[in-house]
Coordinates of C-alpha atoms in Angstrom, one line a residue:
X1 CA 13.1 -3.5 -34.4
X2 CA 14.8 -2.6 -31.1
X3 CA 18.3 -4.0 -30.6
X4 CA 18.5 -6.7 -28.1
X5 CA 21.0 -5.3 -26.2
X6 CA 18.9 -2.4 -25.0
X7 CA 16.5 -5.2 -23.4
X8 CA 19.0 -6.9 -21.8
X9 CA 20.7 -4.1 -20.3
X10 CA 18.1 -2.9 -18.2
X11 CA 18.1 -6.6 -16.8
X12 CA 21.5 -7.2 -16.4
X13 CA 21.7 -4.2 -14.5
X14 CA 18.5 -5.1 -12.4
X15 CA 20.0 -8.4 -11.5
X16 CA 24.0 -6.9 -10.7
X17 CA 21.8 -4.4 -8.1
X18 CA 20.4 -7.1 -6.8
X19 CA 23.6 -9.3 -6.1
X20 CA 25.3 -6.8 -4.0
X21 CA 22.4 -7.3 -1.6
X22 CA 23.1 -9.6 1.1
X23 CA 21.0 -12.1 0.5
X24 CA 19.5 -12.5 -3.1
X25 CA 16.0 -14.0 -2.8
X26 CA 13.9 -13.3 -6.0
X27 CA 10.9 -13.7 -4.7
X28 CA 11.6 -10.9 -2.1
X29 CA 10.3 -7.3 -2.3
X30 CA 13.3 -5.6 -2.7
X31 CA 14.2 -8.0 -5.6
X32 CA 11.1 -7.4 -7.3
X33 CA 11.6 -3.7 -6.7
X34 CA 14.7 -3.8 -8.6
X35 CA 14.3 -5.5 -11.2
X36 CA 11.0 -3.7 -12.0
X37 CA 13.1 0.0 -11.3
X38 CA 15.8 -0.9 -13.7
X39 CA 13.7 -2.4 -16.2
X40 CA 11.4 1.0 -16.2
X41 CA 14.2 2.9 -15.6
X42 CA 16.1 1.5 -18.5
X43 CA 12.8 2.1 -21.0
X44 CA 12.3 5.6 -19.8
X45 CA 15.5 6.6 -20.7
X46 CA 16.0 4.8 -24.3
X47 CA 12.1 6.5 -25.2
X48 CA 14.1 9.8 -24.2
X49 CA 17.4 9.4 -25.2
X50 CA 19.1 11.0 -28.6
X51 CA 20.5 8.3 -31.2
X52 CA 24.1 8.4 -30.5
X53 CA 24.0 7.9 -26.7
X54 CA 20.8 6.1 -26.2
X55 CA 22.9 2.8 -25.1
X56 CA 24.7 4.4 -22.6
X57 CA 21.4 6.4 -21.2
X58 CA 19.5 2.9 -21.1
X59 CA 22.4 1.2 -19.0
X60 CA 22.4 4.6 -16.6
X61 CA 18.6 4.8 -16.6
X62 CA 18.4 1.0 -16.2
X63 CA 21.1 1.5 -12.8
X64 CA 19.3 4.5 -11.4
X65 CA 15.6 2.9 -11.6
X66 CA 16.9 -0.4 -10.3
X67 CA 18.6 1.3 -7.0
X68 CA 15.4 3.4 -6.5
X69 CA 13.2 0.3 -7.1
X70 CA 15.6 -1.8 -4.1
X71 CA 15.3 0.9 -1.8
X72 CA 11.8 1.1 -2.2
X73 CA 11.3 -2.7 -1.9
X74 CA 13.5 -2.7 1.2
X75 CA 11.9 0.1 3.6
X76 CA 8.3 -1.8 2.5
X77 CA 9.9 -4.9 3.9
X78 CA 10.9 -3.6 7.2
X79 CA 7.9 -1.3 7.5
X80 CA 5.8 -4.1 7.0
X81 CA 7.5 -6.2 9.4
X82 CA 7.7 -3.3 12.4
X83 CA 3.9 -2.6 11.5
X84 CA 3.1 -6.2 12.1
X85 CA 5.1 -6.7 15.4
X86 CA 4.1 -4.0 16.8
X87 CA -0.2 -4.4 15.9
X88 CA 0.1 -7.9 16.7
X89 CA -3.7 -8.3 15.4
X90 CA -4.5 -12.0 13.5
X91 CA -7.3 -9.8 12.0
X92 CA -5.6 -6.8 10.4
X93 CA -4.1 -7.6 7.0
X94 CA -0.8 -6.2 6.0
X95 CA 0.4 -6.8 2.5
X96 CA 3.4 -5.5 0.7
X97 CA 2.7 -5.0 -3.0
X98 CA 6.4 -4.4 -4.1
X99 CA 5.3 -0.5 -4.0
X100 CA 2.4 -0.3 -1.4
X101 CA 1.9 -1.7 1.7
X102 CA -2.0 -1.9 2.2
X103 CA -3.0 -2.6 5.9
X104 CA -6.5 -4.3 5.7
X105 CA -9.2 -4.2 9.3
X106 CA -11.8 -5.3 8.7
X107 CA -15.0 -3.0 9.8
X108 CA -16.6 -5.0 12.3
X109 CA -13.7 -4.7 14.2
X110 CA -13.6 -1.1 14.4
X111 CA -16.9 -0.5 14.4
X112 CA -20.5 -1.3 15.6
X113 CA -23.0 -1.7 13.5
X114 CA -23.6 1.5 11.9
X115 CA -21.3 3.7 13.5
X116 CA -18.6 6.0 12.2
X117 CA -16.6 5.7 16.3
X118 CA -13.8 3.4 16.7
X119 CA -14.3 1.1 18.9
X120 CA -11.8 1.2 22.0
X121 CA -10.1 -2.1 21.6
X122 CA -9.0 -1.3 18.3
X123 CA -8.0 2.5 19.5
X124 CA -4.5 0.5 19.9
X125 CA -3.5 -0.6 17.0
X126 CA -4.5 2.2 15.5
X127 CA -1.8 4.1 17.7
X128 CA 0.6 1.7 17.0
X129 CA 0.0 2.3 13.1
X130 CA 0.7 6.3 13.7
X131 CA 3.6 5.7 15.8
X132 CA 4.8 3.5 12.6
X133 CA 3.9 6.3 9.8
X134 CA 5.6 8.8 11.9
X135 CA 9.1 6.3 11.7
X136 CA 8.7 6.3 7.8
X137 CA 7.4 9.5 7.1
X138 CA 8.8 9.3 3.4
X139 CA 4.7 8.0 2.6
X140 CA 1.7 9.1 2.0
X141 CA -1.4 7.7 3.7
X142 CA -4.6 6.9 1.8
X143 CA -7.7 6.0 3.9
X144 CA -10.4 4.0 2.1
X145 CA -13.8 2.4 3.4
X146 CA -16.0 -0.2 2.0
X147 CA -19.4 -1.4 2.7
X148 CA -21.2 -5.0 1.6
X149 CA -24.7 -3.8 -0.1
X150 CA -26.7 -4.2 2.5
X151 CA -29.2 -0.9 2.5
X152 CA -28.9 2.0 0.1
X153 CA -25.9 2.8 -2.1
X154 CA -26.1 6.1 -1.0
X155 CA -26.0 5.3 3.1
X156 CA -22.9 2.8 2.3
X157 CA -21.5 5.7 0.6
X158 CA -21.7 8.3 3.6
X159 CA -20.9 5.1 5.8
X160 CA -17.8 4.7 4.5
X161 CA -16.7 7.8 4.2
X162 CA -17.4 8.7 7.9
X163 CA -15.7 5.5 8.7
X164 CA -12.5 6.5 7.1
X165 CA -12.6 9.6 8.1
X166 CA -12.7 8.6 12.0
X167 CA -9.7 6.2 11.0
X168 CA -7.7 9.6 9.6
X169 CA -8.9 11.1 12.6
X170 CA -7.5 9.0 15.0
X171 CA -4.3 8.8 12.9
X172 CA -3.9 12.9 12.9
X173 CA -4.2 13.0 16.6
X174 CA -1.8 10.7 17.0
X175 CA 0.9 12.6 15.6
X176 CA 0.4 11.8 11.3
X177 CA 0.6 14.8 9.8
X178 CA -2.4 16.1 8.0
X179 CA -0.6 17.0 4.6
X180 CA -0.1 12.8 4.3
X181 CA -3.5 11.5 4.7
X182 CA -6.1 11.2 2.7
X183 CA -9.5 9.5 3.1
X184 CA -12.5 8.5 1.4
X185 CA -15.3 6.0 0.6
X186 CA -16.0 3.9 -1.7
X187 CA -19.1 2.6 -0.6
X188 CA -20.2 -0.8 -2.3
X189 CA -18.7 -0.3 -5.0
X190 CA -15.3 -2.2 -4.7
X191 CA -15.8 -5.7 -3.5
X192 CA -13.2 -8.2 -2.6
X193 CA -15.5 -11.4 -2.4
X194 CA -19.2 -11.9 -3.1
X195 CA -21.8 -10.2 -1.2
X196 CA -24.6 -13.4 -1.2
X197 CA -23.0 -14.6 1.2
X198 CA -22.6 -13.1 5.2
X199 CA -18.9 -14.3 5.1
X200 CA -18.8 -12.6 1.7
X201 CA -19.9 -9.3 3.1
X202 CA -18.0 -9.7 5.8
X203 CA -15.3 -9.2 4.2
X204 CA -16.2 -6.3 1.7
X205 CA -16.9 -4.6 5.4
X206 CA -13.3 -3.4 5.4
X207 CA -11.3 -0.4 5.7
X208 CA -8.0 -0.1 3.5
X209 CA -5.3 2.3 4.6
X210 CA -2.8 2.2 1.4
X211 CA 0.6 3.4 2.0
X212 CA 2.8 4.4 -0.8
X213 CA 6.5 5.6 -0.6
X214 CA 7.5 8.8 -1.8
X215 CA 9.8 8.8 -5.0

């Protein structure tokens, strides 16, 4: 049975990473990000460390992970929070997984009813979330679509995949590099709510754009 002490090492080093911020709020992304770093961090290196100086790898590994987990939490916090000032949509959905940040609009904003062309209105915001990539270019970009099941699962398909495409589209043009983006469609075949319902599909109508820091 593993010692104690290499559990709690990984810990107490999540948590002393996490005091020298300046303000401590555990329920905060950063936190989270630490704590979760240095407890991986910590585990990776006791599962690779020799006998002999497997403590001392744990409490370096534990360290290492929990600064790269805090950094990561803290550009997601202020990415997210530049990304919403400067949309400024009620409907777009930003949320900050502790390792993500997936921006959420829903399709029948962007689009008519079965089109693949961005409407103008929302041409904006999607400037506004280039001009944001291109200040944290440290990510990578993943484009999803998503369709309710109305019609064929093979139209939804192509639907969704046109749909993200003109979103990457969009994003390339405005100054994204290519190299960070890539999109795709899922069809129907990831719903977030129940499709008996027109509110239900409404909100399976979505496209996701996941973005995910570099480590």
């Amino acid at each position: 049975m593993k010692s104690p002490l290499y559990i709690a090492i990984p810990l107490v080093s999540a948590f002393g990473l996490t005091a020298c911020m300046d303000t401590y709020d555990a329920n905060s992304k950063a936190t989270q990000g630490a704590v979760v770093g240095a407890t991986l961090g910590g585990i990776a290196a006791a599962a690779t460390s020799g006998k002999n100086d497997k403590l001392a790898k744990t409490a370096v590994g534990a360290m290492i992970g929990g600064a790269i987990g805090g950094a990561i939490g803290t550009q997601l916090d202020k990415q997210a929070a530049d990304l919403q000032q400067s949309m400024g949509n009620g409907d777009v959905k930003i949320v900050n997984t502790g390792s993500q940040l997936i921006v959420t609009m829903p399709q029948d904003i962007l689009f008519a009813t079965d089109s693949a062309v961005v409407v103008p209105s929302l041409q904006d915001d999607l400037r506004a979330l280039a001009y944001n990539l291109q200040d944290y270019p440290s990510t990578t970009v993943q484009i999803i679509g998503h369709t309710d099941n109305t019609g064929s699962a093979t139209y939804n398909q192509e639907l969704s995949t046109r749909r993200a495409s003109a979103v990457a589209t969009i994003l390339r043009a405005n100054g994204v590099a290519s190299g960070r983006i890539q999109a795709f469609g899922r069809g129907e075949d990831a719903p977030i709510a129940t499709n008996l319902t027109p509110e239900g599909r409404a909100q399976n109508r979505r496209v996701e754009i996941v973005i995910t820091p570099m480590t």
